[in-house]
């Protein structure tokens, strides 16, 4: 498996947005917001095994004191998860391993952080990463307003309204 860069401005966003696990934090608009607010360079990459496309990675690269760093995402970006969009059956651990090679060899980064809602601790630990867990909330915005509000506790509903 190997990652190949995709030009941010020429990316096929309709194709990328077809993945069922895509989040708002992987959209062109959100990446543009982080790009501008953090002085970051968006990184889009296609994961292939030969000619077969297995999925995609979304992140941003920053430079601190001349050191390139890849984040997907970083604390303070108000972006809990960016990470991967993989086809069913593709190993998250193998994708992370390919991303590590891509970050070091192709992007010339000296550090990377990846936050992905579908990783397990074992995915990262087996490759020498230091996994951490934090809680977050998700709302399925394809539901009706009534369905969304009925799934919330009353205190939350009052705060939103």
PDB file of C-alpha atoms in Angstrom:
ATOM      1  CA  UNK A   1       0.000   0.000   0.000  1.00  0.00           C
ATOM      2  CA  UNK A   2       1.190   3.476  -0.816  1.00  0.00           C
ATOM      3  CA  UNK A   3      -0.240   6.978  -0.519  1.00  0.00           C
ATOM      4  CA  UNK A   4      -0.171   9.366  -3.468  1.00  0.00           C
ATOM      5  CA  UNK A   5      -0.765  13.120  -3.100  1.00  0.00           C
ATOM      6  CA  UNK A   6      -3.882  14.713  -4.561  1.00  0.00           C
ATOM      7  CA  UNK A   7      -3.826  18.413  -5.449  1.00  0.00           C
ATOM      8  CA  UNK A   8      -6.203  20.211  -3.057  1.00  0.00           C
ATOM      9  CA  UNK A   9      -7.535  22.585  -5.708  1.00  0.00           C
ATOM     10  CA  UNK A  10      -8.031  19.841  -8.316  1.00  0.00           C
ATOM     11  CA  UNK A  11      -9.480  17.182  -5.978  1.00  0.00           C
ATOM     12  CA  UNK A  12     -12.689  15.398  -6.960  1.00  0.00           C
ATOM     13  CA  UNK A  13     -14.701  16.435  -3.898  1.00  0.00           C
ATOM     14  CA  UNK A  14     -17.839  14.643  -5.103  1.00  0.00           C
ATOM     15  CA  UNK A  15     -15.894  11.373  -5.117  1.00  0.00           C
ATOM     16  CA  UNK A  16     -14.333  12.042  -1.709  1.00  0.00           C
ATOM     17  CA  UNK A  17     -17.665  13.052  -0.161  1.00  0.00           C
ATOM     18  CA  UNK A  18     -19.312   9.775  -1.232  1.00  0.00           C
ATOM     19  CA  UNK A  19     -17.733   7.856   1.657  1.00  0.00           C
ATOM     20  CA  UNK A  20     -20.334   7.069   4.327  1.00  0.00           C
ATOM     21  CA  UNK A  21     -17.843   7.841   7.113  1.00  0.00           C
ATOM     22  CA  UNK A  22     -16.953  11.338   5.852  1.00  0.00           C
ATOM     23  CA  UNK A  23     -17.308  14.109   8.399  1.00  0.00           C
ATOM     24  CA  UNK A  24     -17.700  17.861   8.140  1.00  0.00           C
ATOM     25  CA  UNK A  25     -14.034  18.118   9.181  1.00  0.00           C
ATOM     26  CA  UNK A  26     -12.970  16.449   5.911  1.00  0.00           C
ATOM     27  CA  UNK A  27     -14.831  18.834   3.621  1.00  0.00           C
ATOM     28  CA  UNK A  28     -13.122  21.347   1.348  1.00  0.00           C
ATOM     29  CA  UNK A  29     -14.758  24.210   3.254  1.00  0.00           C
ATOM     30  CA  UNK A  30     -13.555  23.062   6.687  1.00  0.00           C
ATOM     31  CA  UNK A  31     -10.041  22.371   5.429  1.00  0.00           C
ATOM     32  CA  UNK A  32      -9.963  25.831   3.869  1.00  0.00           C
ATOM     33  CA  UNK A  33     -10.997  27.322   7.224  1.00  0.00           C
ATOM     34  CA  UNK A  34      -8.193  25.478   9.072  1.00  0.00           C
ATOM     35  CA  UNK A  35      -5.769  26.341   6.274  1.00  0.00           C
ATOM     36  CA  UNK A  36      -6.435  30.039   6.756  1.00  0.00           C
ATOM     37  CA  UNK A  37      -6.745  30.086  10.556  1.00  0.00           C
ATOM     38  CA  UNK A  38      -3.654  27.942  11.243  1.00  0.00           C
ATOM     39  CA  UNK A  39      -1.508  28.874   8.237  1.00  0.00           C
ATOM     40  CA  UNK A  40      -1.549  25.204   7.240  1.00  0.00           C
ATOM     41  CA  UNK A  41      -1.252  23.320   3.971  1.00  0.00           C
ATOM     42  CA  UNK A  42      -4.031  20.793   3.272  1.00  0.00           C
ATOM     43  CA  UNK A  43      -2.846  17.264   2.551  1.00  0.00           C
ATOM     44  CA  UNK A  44      -5.075  14.942   0.539  1.00  0.00           C
ATOM     45  CA  UNK A  45      -3.766  11.525  -0.390  1.00  0.00           C
ATOM     46  CA  UNK A  46      -5.127   8.478  -2.157  1.00  0.00           C
ATOM     47  CA  UNK A  47      -4.229   5.051  -0.764  1.00  0.00           C
ATOM     48  CA  UNK A  48      -3.504   2.478  -3.473  1.00  0.00           C
ATOM     49  CA  UNK A  49      -2.422  -1.105  -3.675  1.00  0.00           C
ATOM     50  CA  UNK A  50      -1.061  -1.223  -7.211  1.00  0.00           C
ATOM     51  CA  UNK A  51      -3.786   0.356  -9.335  1.00  0.00           C
ATOM     52  CA  UNK A  52      -6.588  -0.394  -6.840  1.00  0.00           C
ATOM     53  CA  UNK A  53      -7.796   2.585  -4.765  1.00  0.00           C
ATOM     54  CA  UNK A  54      -8.314   1.561  -1.121  1.00  0.00           C
ATOM     55  CA  UNK A  55      -9.244   4.899   0.408  1.00  0.00           C
ATOM     56  CA  UNK A  56      -8.132   8.409   1.252  1.00  0.00           C
ATOM     57  CA  UNK A  57      -6.369  10.426   3.941  1.00  0.00           C
ATOM     58  CA  UNK A  58      -7.101  14.029   4.867  1.00  0.00           C
ATOM     59  CA  UNK A  59      -4.879  16.224   7.024  1.00  0.00           C
ATOM     60  CA  UNK A  60      -2.949  19.469   7.159  1.00  0.00           C
ATOM     61  CA  UNK A  61       0.728  20.241   7.388  1.00  0.00           C
ATOM     62  CA  UNK A  62       2.251  23.079   9.352  1.00  0.00           C
ATOM     63  CA  UNK A  63       5.797  24.249   9.837  1.00  0.00           C
ATOM     64  CA  UNK A  64       7.114  25.245  13.264  1.00  0.00           C
ATOM     65  CA  UNK A  65      10.646  26.592  13.484  1.00  0.00           C
ATOM     66  CA  UNK A  66      11.368  24.994  10.095  1.00  0.00           C
ATOM     67  CA  UNK A  67      10.085  21.564  11.159  1.00  0.00           C
ATOM     68  CA  UNK A  68       7.269  20.089   9.071  1.00  0.00           C
ATOM     69  CA  UNK A  69       4.459  18.508  11.059  1.00  0.00           C
ATOM     70  CA  UNK A  70       1.453  16.587   9.728  1.00  0.00           C
ATOM     71  CA  UNK A  71      -1.764  16.859  11.711  1.00  0.00           C
ATOM     72  CA  UNK A  72      -5.054  15.138  11.241  1.00  0.00           C
ATOM     73  CA  UNK A  73      -5.912  16.950  13.473  1.00  0.00           C
ATOM     74  CA  UNK A  74      -4.153  18.872  16.258  1.00  0.00           C
ATOM     75  CA  UNK A  75      -5.470  20.027  19.632  1.00  0.00           C
ATOM     76  CA  UNK A  76      -6.835  23.558  19.423  1.00  0.00           C
ATOM     77  CA  UNK A  77      -8.199  23.232  15.887  1.00  0.00           C
ATOM     78  CA  UNK A  78     -11.730  22.487  17.189  1.00  0.00           C
ATOM     79  CA  UNK A  79     -11.574  19.515  14.850  1.00  0.00           C
ATOM     80  CA  UNK A  80     -11.835  16.233  16.740  1.00  0.00           C
ATOM     81  CA  UNK A  81     -11.258  13.752  13.916  1.00  0.00           C
ATOM     82  CA  UNK A  82     -10.064  14.019  10.354  1.00  0.00           C
ATOM     83  CA  UNK A  83      -8.106  10.882   9.478  1.00  0.00           C
ATOM     84  CA  UNK A  84      -9.011   8.271   6.895  1.00  0.00           C
ATOM     85  CA  UNK A  85     -11.851   7.196   4.636  1.00  0.00           C
ATOM     86  CA  UNK A  86     -11.177   3.556   3.811  1.00  0.00           C
ATOM     87  CA  UNK A  87     -13.110   1.078   1.730  1.00  0.00           C
ATOM     88  CA  UNK A  88     -14.668  -1.839   3.670  1.00  0.00           C
ATOM     89  CA  UNK A  89     -12.138  -4.464   4.664  1.00  0.00           C
ATOM     90  CA  UNK A  90      -9.080  -2.194   4.414  1.00  0.00           C
ATOM     91  CA  UNK A  91      -6.903  -2.467   7.519  1.00  0.00           C
ATOM     92  CA  UNK A  92      -6.616   0.783   9.493  1.00  0.00           C
ATOM     93  CA  UNK A  93      -3.248  -0.388  10.804  1.00  0.00           C
ATOM     94  CA  UNK A  94      -1.918  -0.954   7.274  1.00  0.00           C
ATOM     95  CA  UNK A  95      -3.234   2.451   6.197  1.00  0.00           C
ATOM     96  CA  UNK A  96      -1.515   4.085   9.185  1.00  0.00           C
ATOM     97  CA  UNK A  97       1.714   2.298   8.341  1.00  0.00           C
ATOM     98  CA  UNK A  98       1.516   3.580   4.744  1.00  0.00           C
ATOM     99  CA  UNK A  99       0.730   7.086   6.032  1.00  0.00           C
ATOM    100  CA  UNK A 100       3.796   7.041   8.247  1.00  0.00           C
ATOM    101  CA  UNK A 101       6.022   6.268   5.222  1.00  0.00           C
ATOM    102  CA  UNK A 102       4.227   8.982   3.208  1.00  0.00           C
ATOM    103  CA  UNK A 103       4.684  11.583   5.971  1.00  0.00           C
ATOM    104  CA  UNK A 104       8.397  10.871   6.460  1.00  0.00           C
ATOM    105  CA  UNK A 105       9.508  10.042   2.915  1.00  0.00           C
ATOM    106  CA  UNK A 106       7.263  12.134   0.661  1.00  0.00           C
ATOM    107  CA  UNK A 107       6.224  15.077   2.832  1.00  0.00           C
ATOM    108  CA  UNK A 108       9.515  15.183   4.791  1.00  0.00           C
ATOM    109  CA  UNK A 109       7.697  15.640   8.110  1.00  0.00           C
ATOM    110  CA  UNK A 110       9.450  15.044  11.422  1.00  0.00           C
ATOM    111  CA  UNK A 111       6.246  14.569  13.443  1.00  0.00           C
ATOM    112  CA  UNK A 112       2.672  13.501  12.788  1.00  0.00           C
ATOM    113  CA  UNK A 113      -0.537  13.144  14.763  1.00  0.00           C
ATOM    114  CA  UNK A 114      -3.598  11.317  13.484  1.00  0.00           C
ATOM    115  CA  UNK A 115      -7.054  11.313  15.016  1.00  0.00           C
ATOM    116  CA  UNK A 116      -9.477   8.829  13.491  1.00  0.00           C
ATOM    117  CA  UNK A 117     -12.752   7.735  15.044  1.00  0.00           C
ATOM    118  CA  UNK A 118     -12.367   4.190  13.711  1.00  0.00           C
ATOM    119  CA  UNK A 119      -8.875   3.362  14.975  1.00  0.00           C
ATOM    120  CA  UNK A 120      -8.302   0.919  17.775  1.00  0.00           C
ATOM    121  CA  UNK A 121      -5.506   1.297  20.310  1.00  0.00           C
ATOM    122  CA  UNK A 122      -3.865  -1.781  18.794  1.00  0.00           C
ATOM    123  CA  UNK A 123      -3.696  -0.109  15.365  1.00  0.00           C
ATOM    124  CA  UNK A 124      -1.309   2.529  16.680  1.00  0.00           C
ATOM    125  CA  UNK A 125       0.482   0.652  19.436  1.00  0.00           C
ATOM    126  CA  UNK A 126       1.584  -2.103  17.075  1.00  0.00           C
ATOM    127  CA  UNK A 127       3.405   0.516  14.996  1.00  0.00           C
ATOM    128  CA  UNK A 128       5.023   2.296  17.945  1.00  0.00           C
ATOM    129  CA  UNK A 129       2.556   5.172  18.242  1.00  0.00           C
ATOM    130  CA  UNK A 130       1.327   6.468  21.595  1.00  0.00           C
ATOM    131  CA  UNK A 131      -2.456   6.214  21.364  1.00  0.00           C
ATOM    132  CA  UNK A 132      -4.733   8.419  23.439  1.00  0.00           C
ATOM    133  CA  UNK A 133      -8.488   8.431  23.846  1.00  0.00           C
ATOM    134  CA  UNK A 134     -10.833  11.333  24.345  1.00  0.00           C
ATOM    135  CA  UNK A 135     -14.576  11.584  24.337  1.00  0.00           C
ATOM    136  CA  UNK A 136     -16.557  13.465  21.758  1.00  0.00           C
ATOM    137  CA  UNK A 137     -20.128  13.694  20.502  1.00  0.00           C
ATOM    138  CA  UNK A 138     -21.612  13.063  17.095  1.00  0.00           C
ATOM    139  CA  UNK A 139     -24.998  13.897  15.689  1.00  0.00           C
ATOM    140  CA  UNK A 140     -26.384  12.340  12.544  1.00  0.00           C
ATOM    141  CA  UNK A 141     -27.520  15.444  10.671  1.00  0.00           C
ATOM    142  CA  UNK A 142     -29.456  13.381   8.150  1.00  0.00           C
ATOM    143  CA  UNK A 143     -32.127  12.873  10.835  1.00  0.00           C
ATOM    144  CA  UNK A 144     -35.052  15.232  11.175  1.00  0.00           C
ATOM    145  CA  UNK A 145     -34.959  18.026  13.729  1.00  0.00           C
ATOM    146  CA  UNK A 146     -37.565  16.184  15.839  1.00  0.00           C
ATOM    147  CA  UNK A 147     -35.452  13.002  15.841  1.00  0.00           C
ATOM    148  CA  UNK A 148     -32.323  14.935  16.807  1.00  0.00           C
ATOM    149  CA  UNK A 149     -34.007  16.779  19.672  1.00  0.00           C
ATOM    150  CA  UNK A 150     -35.788  13.680  20.974  1.00  0.00           C
ATOM    151  CA  UNK A 151     -32.441  11.892  21.335  1.00  0.00           C
ATOM    152  CA  UNK A 152     -31.055  14.704  23.546  1.00  0.00           C
ATOM    153  CA  UNK A 153     -31.535  15.170  27.253  1.00  0.00           C
ATOM    154  CA  UNK A 154     -33.895  18.006  28.128  1.00  0.00           C
ATOM    155  CA  UNK A 155     -31.083  20.291  29.362  1.00  0.00           C
ATOM    156  CA  UNK A 156     -29.365  19.997  25.987  1.00  0.00           C
ATOM    157  CA  UNK A 157     -32.572  20.696  24.101  1.00  0.00           C
ATOM    158  CA  UNK A 158     -33.165  23.867  26.137  1.00  0.00           C
ATOM    159  CA  UNK A 159     -29.614  25.108  25.484  1.00  0.00           C
ATOM    160  CA  UNK A 160     -29.933  24.579  21.737  1.00  0.00           C
ATOM    161  CA  UNK A 161     -33.350  26.178  21.454  1.00  0.00           C
TER     162      UNK A 161
END
